[in-house]
């Protein structure tokens, strides 16, 4: 139904993210349920962005981040805001792009195969909803194009909740 395998790999990474954003908008169209939309976004990204071993959500419960819908291996269930890359993104309200997680102070190794990570905070106004977390088994996997692309996907997901 939503197959991006036909995306031309000759396109730039930003062009590929633009196509992925169009697909995400189509997938989320007409649905406002947070869990359903988080599950579909996790699957869409995991199956269409190369070299990932985890993509998913940690949702803020008012105290800590709690595992939400994801694709990949079993994950840590709860993350305090003062721990790891996800905690840093939630605490600082800024995207964390980590080339090598082994060099990140306080990194939480839910999957020892992960080498690089990008985490986008999910905000509605000033309110923290959670974070979008993507891991790769490759060091230096994520760059500024990934940051911009993932932030755009998160904005689409957040907008779907408000409709």
PDB file of C-alpha atoms in Angstrom:
ATOM      1  CA  UNK A   1       0.000   0.000   0.000  1.00  0.00           C
ATOM      2  CA  UNK A   2       2.710   2.501   0.983  1.00  0.00           C
ATOM      3  CA  UNK A   3       5.845   1.235  -0.720  1.00  0.00           C
ATOM      4  CA  UNK A   4       8.768   3.587  -1.116  1.00  0.00           C
ATOM      5  CA  UNK A   5      10.994   0.937  -2.673  1.00  0.00           C
ATOM      6  CA  UNK A   6      10.465   2.768  -5.939  1.00  0.00           C
ATOM      7  CA  UNK A   7      12.172   5.921  -4.625  1.00  0.00           C
ATOM      8  CA  UNK A   8      15.050   6.676  -6.946  1.00  0.00           C
ATOM      9  CA  UNK A   9      18.268   6.242  -4.979  1.00  0.00           C
ATOM     10  CA  UNK A  10      19.861   8.691  -7.409  1.00  0.00           C
ATOM     11  CA  UNK A  11      17.867  11.455  -5.726  1.00  0.00           C
ATOM     12  CA  UNK A  12      19.591  13.531  -3.087  1.00  0.00           C
ATOM     13  CA  UNK A  13      18.906  12.641   0.519  1.00  0.00           C
ATOM     14  CA  UNK A  14      16.804  15.790   0.948  1.00  0.00           C
ATOM     15  CA  UNK A  15      14.724  14.821  -2.112  1.00  0.00           C
ATOM     16  CA  UNK A  16      14.242  11.330  -0.697  1.00  0.00           C
ATOM     17  CA  UNK A  17      13.050  12.831   2.611  1.00  0.00           C
ATOM     18  CA  UNK A  18      10.640  15.064   0.692  1.00  0.00           C
ATOM     19  CA  UNK A  19       9.091  11.967  -0.894  1.00  0.00           C
ATOM     20  CA  UNK A  20       9.005  10.219   2.474  1.00  0.00           C
ATOM     21  CA  UNK A  21       7.234  13.265   3.943  1.00  0.00           C
ATOM     22  CA  UNK A  22       4.599  13.047   1.208  1.00  0.00           C
ATOM     23  CA  UNK A  23       4.085   9.365   1.985  1.00  0.00           C
ATOM     24  CA  UNK A  24       3.806  10.077   5.715  1.00  0.00           C
ATOM     25  CA  UNK A  25       1.179  12.744   5.084  1.00  0.00           C
ATOM     26  CA  UNK A  26      -0.800  10.214   3.050  1.00  0.00           C
ATOM     27  CA  UNK A  27      -0.451   7.506   5.702  1.00  0.00           C
ATOM     28  CA  UNK A  28      -1.577   9.824   8.515  1.00  0.00           C
ATOM     29  CA  UNK A  29      -4.310  11.579   6.532  1.00  0.00           C
ATOM     30  CA  UNK A  30      -7.600  11.593   8.403  1.00  0.00           C
ATOM     31  CA  UNK A  31      -6.239   9.832  11.507  1.00  0.00           C
ATOM     32  CA  UNK A  32      -5.615  11.692  14.782  1.00  0.00           C
ATOM     33  CA  UNK A  33      -4.844   8.812  17.141  1.00  0.00           C
ATOM     34  CA  UNK A  34      -1.392   9.294  18.647  1.00  0.00           C
ATOM     35  CA  UNK A  35      -0.590   5.569  18.964  1.00  0.00           C
ATOM     36  CA  UNK A  36      -1.818   4.611  15.484  1.00  0.00           C
ATOM     37  CA  UNK A  37       0.089   7.466  13.854  1.00  0.00           C
ATOM     38  CA  UNK A  38       3.234   6.769  15.887  1.00  0.00           C
ATOM     39  CA  UNK A  39       3.114   3.098  14.892  1.00  0.00           C
ATOM     40  CA  UNK A  40       2.721   3.927  11.204  1.00  0.00           C
ATOM     41  CA  UNK A  41       5.480   6.543  11.232  1.00  0.00           C
ATOM     42  CA  UNK A  42       7.846   4.114  12.964  1.00  0.00           C
ATOM     43  CA  UNK A  43       7.175   1.428  10.364  1.00  0.00           C
ATOM     44  CA  UNK A  44       7.370   3.809   7.410  1.00  0.00           C
ATOM     45  CA  UNK A  45      10.756   5.202   8.452  1.00  0.00           C
ATOM     46  CA  UNK A  46      12.230   1.870   9.564  1.00  0.00           C
ATOM     47  CA  UNK A  47      11.349   0.193   6.287  1.00  0.00           C
ATOM     48  CA  UNK A  48      12.361   3.039   3.973  1.00  0.00           C
ATOM     49  CA  UNK A  49      15.398   4.770   5.456  1.00  0.00           C
ATOM     50  CA  UNK A  50      18.533   2.680   4.926  1.00  0.00           C
ATOM     51  CA  UNK A  51      20.922   1.465   7.610  1.00  0.00           C
ATOM     52  CA  UNK A  52      18.633   1.694  10.648  1.00  0.00           C
ATOM     53  CA  UNK A  53      18.298  -0.784  13.485  1.00  0.00           C
ATOM     54  CA  UNK A  54      15.633   1.089  15.486  1.00  0.00           C
ATOM     55  CA  UNK A  55      13.066   3.829  14.955  1.00  0.00           C
ATOM     56  CA  UNK A  56      10.379   4.838  17.348  1.00  0.00           C
ATOM     57  CA  UNK A  57       8.844   6.982  20.011  1.00  0.00           C
ATOM     58  CA  UNK A  58       9.381   7.612  23.686  1.00  0.00           C
ATOM     59  CA  UNK A  59       6.386   9.440  25.130  1.00  0.00           C
ATOM     60  CA  UNK A  60       6.620  11.809  28.099  1.00  0.00           C
ATOM     61  CA  UNK A  61       4.373  10.835  31.011  1.00  0.00           C
ATOM     62  CA  UNK A  62       5.024  14.009  33.001  1.00  0.00           C
ATOM     63  CA  UNK A  63       8.019  12.526  34.787  1.00  0.00           C
ATOM     64  CA  UNK A  64      10.028  10.405  32.359  1.00  0.00           C
ATOM     65  CA  UNK A  65      10.071   9.044  28.810  1.00  0.00           C
ATOM     66  CA  UNK A  66       8.158   5.791  28.330  1.00  0.00           C
ATOM     67  CA  UNK A  67       8.551   3.480  25.351  1.00  0.00           C
ATOM     68  CA  UNK A  68       5.947   3.975  22.646  1.00  0.00           C
ATOM     69  CA  UNK A  69       5.425   2.439  19.209  1.00  0.00           C
ATOM     70  CA  UNK A  70       8.654   1.403  17.489  1.00  0.00           C
ATOM     71  CA  UNK A  71      10.342  -0.904  15.000  1.00  0.00           C
ATOM     72  CA  UNK A  72      13.469  -2.840  15.907  1.00  0.00           C
ATOM     73  CA  UNK A  73      14.769  -4.933  18.775  1.00  0.00           C
ATOM     74  CA  UNK A  74      13.323  -4.872  22.284  1.00  0.00           C
ATOM     75  CA  UNK A  75      14.083  -1.490  23.856  1.00  0.00           C
ATOM     76  CA  UNK A  76      14.550   0.221  27.189  1.00  0.00           C
ATOM     77  CA  UNK A  77      11.124   0.947  28.654  1.00  0.00           C
ATOM     78  CA  UNK A  78      11.758   4.066  30.766  1.00  0.00           C
ATOM     79  CA  UNK A  79      14.317   6.838  30.340  1.00  0.00           C
ATOM     80  CA  UNK A  80      14.872   9.614  32.858  1.00  0.00           C
ATOM     81  CA  UNK A  81      15.294  13.089  31.406  1.00  0.00           C
ATOM     82  CA  UNK A  82      18.816  13.274  32.824  1.00  0.00           C
ATOM     83  CA  UNK A  83      20.010  10.124  31.012  1.00  0.00           C
ATOM     84  CA  UNK A  84      21.094   9.299  27.501  1.00  0.00           C
ATOM     85  CA  UNK A  85      20.544  10.903  24.130  1.00  0.00           C
ATOM     86  CA  UNK A  86      16.743  10.732  24.435  1.00  0.00           C
ATOM     87  CA  UNK A  87      16.846  12.393  27.835  1.00  0.00           C
ATOM     88  CA  UNK A  88      19.126  15.124  26.474  1.00  0.00           C
ATOM     89  CA  UNK A  89      16.746  15.857  23.582  1.00  0.00           C
ATOM     90  CA  UNK A  90      13.759  15.999  25.930  1.00  0.00           C
ATOM     91  CA  UNK A  91      15.566  18.100  28.532  1.00  0.00           C
ATOM     92  CA  UNK A  92      17.132  20.626  26.132  1.00  0.00           C
ATOM     93  CA  UNK A  93      14.234  20.588  23.632  1.00  0.00           C
ATOM     94  CA  UNK A  94      16.805  20.359  20.821  1.00  0.00           C
ATOM     95  CA  UNK A  95      17.550  17.671  18.263  1.00  0.00           C
ATOM     96  CA  UNK A  96      20.497  15.500  19.226  1.00  0.00           C
ATOM     97  CA  UNK A  97      22.628  14.203  16.348  1.00  0.00           C
ATOM     98  CA  UNK A  98      25.241  11.813  17.736  1.00  0.00           C
ATOM     99  CA  UNK A  99      27.881  10.452  15.302  1.00  0.00           C
ATOM    100  CA  UNK A 100      29.167   7.844  17.795  1.00  0.00           C
ATOM    101  CA  UNK A 101      27.007   6.961  20.776  1.00  0.00           C
ATOM    102  CA  UNK A 102      29.993   5.421  22.552  1.00  0.00           C
ATOM    103  CA  UNK A 103      31.384   8.939  22.918  1.00  0.00           C
ATOM    104  CA  UNK A 104      28.138  10.409  24.290  1.00  0.00           C
ATOM    105  CA  UNK A 105      28.310  10.827  28.081  1.00  0.00           C
ATOM    106  CA  UNK A 106      25.630   8.755  29.757  1.00  0.00           C
ATOM    107  CA  UNK A 107      24.561   6.914  26.599  1.00  0.00           C
ATOM    108  CA  UNK A 108      22.055   4.134  27.352  1.00  0.00           C
ATOM    109  CA  UNK A 109      22.908   1.013  25.361  1.00  0.00           C
ATOM    110  CA  UNK A 110      19.490  -0.556  24.770  1.00  0.00           C
ATOM    111  CA  UNK A 111      20.973  -2.254  21.679  1.00  0.00           C
ATOM    112  CA  UNK A 112      24.740  -2.700  21.773  1.00  0.00           C
ATOM    113  CA  UNK A 113      24.764  -2.745  17.956  1.00  0.00           C
ATOM    114  CA  UNK A 114      23.761   0.933  17.790  1.00  0.00           C
ATOM    115  CA  UNK A 115      26.609   3.261  16.860  1.00  0.00           C
ATOM    116  CA  UNK A 116      24.922   6.528  15.861  1.00  0.00           C
ATOM    117  CA  UNK A 117      21.656   8.145  16.827  1.00  0.00           C
ATOM    118  CA  UNK A 118      19.368  11.052  16.092  1.00  0.00           C
ATOM    119  CA  UNK A 119      16.661  12.136  18.535  1.00  0.00           C
ATOM    120  CA  UNK A 120      14.085  14.845  17.833  1.00  0.00           C
ATOM    121  CA  UNK A 121      12.050  16.370  20.689  1.00  0.00           C
ATOM    122  CA  UNK A 122       8.297  16.356  20.090  1.00  0.00           C
ATOM    123  CA  UNK A 123       6.723  19.594  21.274  1.00  0.00           C
ATOM    124  CA  UNK A 124       3.249  21.084  21.061  1.00  0.00           C
ATOM    125  CA  UNK A 125       3.979  24.685  21.928  1.00  0.00           C
ATOM    126  CA  UNK A 126       6.032  24.441  25.107  1.00  0.00           C
ATOM    127  CA  UNK A 127       4.554  21.062  26.076  1.00  0.00           C
ATOM    128  CA  UNK A 128       6.843  18.035  25.717  1.00  0.00           C
ATOM    129  CA  UNK A 129       4.984  15.112  24.097  1.00  0.00           C
ATOM    130  CA  UNK A 130       8.044  12.864  23.849  1.00  0.00           C
ATOM    131  CA  UNK A 131      10.931  12.190  21.492  1.00  0.00           C
ATOM    132  CA  UNK A 132      11.434  10.516  18.126  1.00  0.00           C
ATOM    133  CA  UNK A 133      14.492   8.241  18.313  1.00  0.00           C
ATOM    134  CA  UNK A 134      16.348   6.644  15.391  1.00  0.00           C
ATOM    135  CA  UNK A 135      19.432   4.434  15.724  1.00  0.00           C
ATOM    136  CA  UNK A 136      21.897   2.999  13.228  1.00  0.00           C
ATOM    137  CA  UNK A 137      24.540   0.286  13.540  1.00  0.00           C
ATOM    138  CA  UNK A 138      26.846   2.558  11.495  1.00  0.00           C
ATOM    139  CA  UNK A 139      28.947   5.312  13.037  1.00  0.00           C
ATOM    140  CA  UNK A 140      28.381   8.749  11.468  1.00  0.00           C
ATOM    141  CA  UNK A 141      25.168   7.547   9.774  1.00  0.00           C
ATOM    142  CA  UNK A 142      23.202  10.765  10.329  1.00  0.00           C
ATOM    143  CA  UNK A 143      23.945  14.230   8.986  1.00  0.00           C
ATOM    144  CA  UNK A 144      22.199  17.604   8.650  1.00  0.00           C
ATOM    145  CA  UNK A 145      20.002  16.307   5.812  1.00  0.00           C
ATOM    146  CA  UNK A 146      18.785  13.562   8.165  1.00  0.00           C
ATOM    147  CA  UNK A 147      18.214  16.113  10.920  1.00  0.00           C
ATOM    148  CA  UNK A 148      16.114  18.325   8.651  1.00  0.00           C
ATOM    149  CA  UNK A 149      14.279  15.338   7.184  1.00  0.00           C
ATOM    150  CA  UNK A 150      13.487  13.772  10.567  1.00  0.00           C
ATOM    151  CA  UNK A 151      12.376  17.132  11.986  1.00  0.00           C
ATOM    152  CA  UNK A 152      10.023  17.559   9.018  1.00  0.00           C
ATOM    153  CA  UNK A 153       8.564  14.065   9.562  1.00  0.00           C
ATOM    154  CA  UNK A 154       8.051  14.858  13.251  1.00  0.00           C
ATOM    155  CA  UNK A 155       6.279  18.112  12.362  1.00  0.00           C
ATOM    156  CA  UNK A 156       3.920  16.146  10.099  1.00  0.00           C
ATOM    157  CA  UNK A 157       3.262  13.632  12.897  1.00  0.00           C
ATOM    158  CA  UNK A 158       2.599  16.399  15.441  1.00  0.00           C
ATOM    159  CA  UNK A 159       0.255  18.181  13.009  1.00  0.00           C
ATOM    160  CA  UNK A 160      -1.728  14.962  12.571  1.00  0.00           C
ATOM    161  CA  UNK A 161      -2.571  14.981  16.281  1.00  0.00           C
ATOM    162  CA  UNK A 162      -4.020  18.463  16.170  1.00  0.00           C
ATOM    163  CA  UNK A 163      -6.516  17.833  13.371  1.00  0.00           C
TER     164      UNK A 163
END
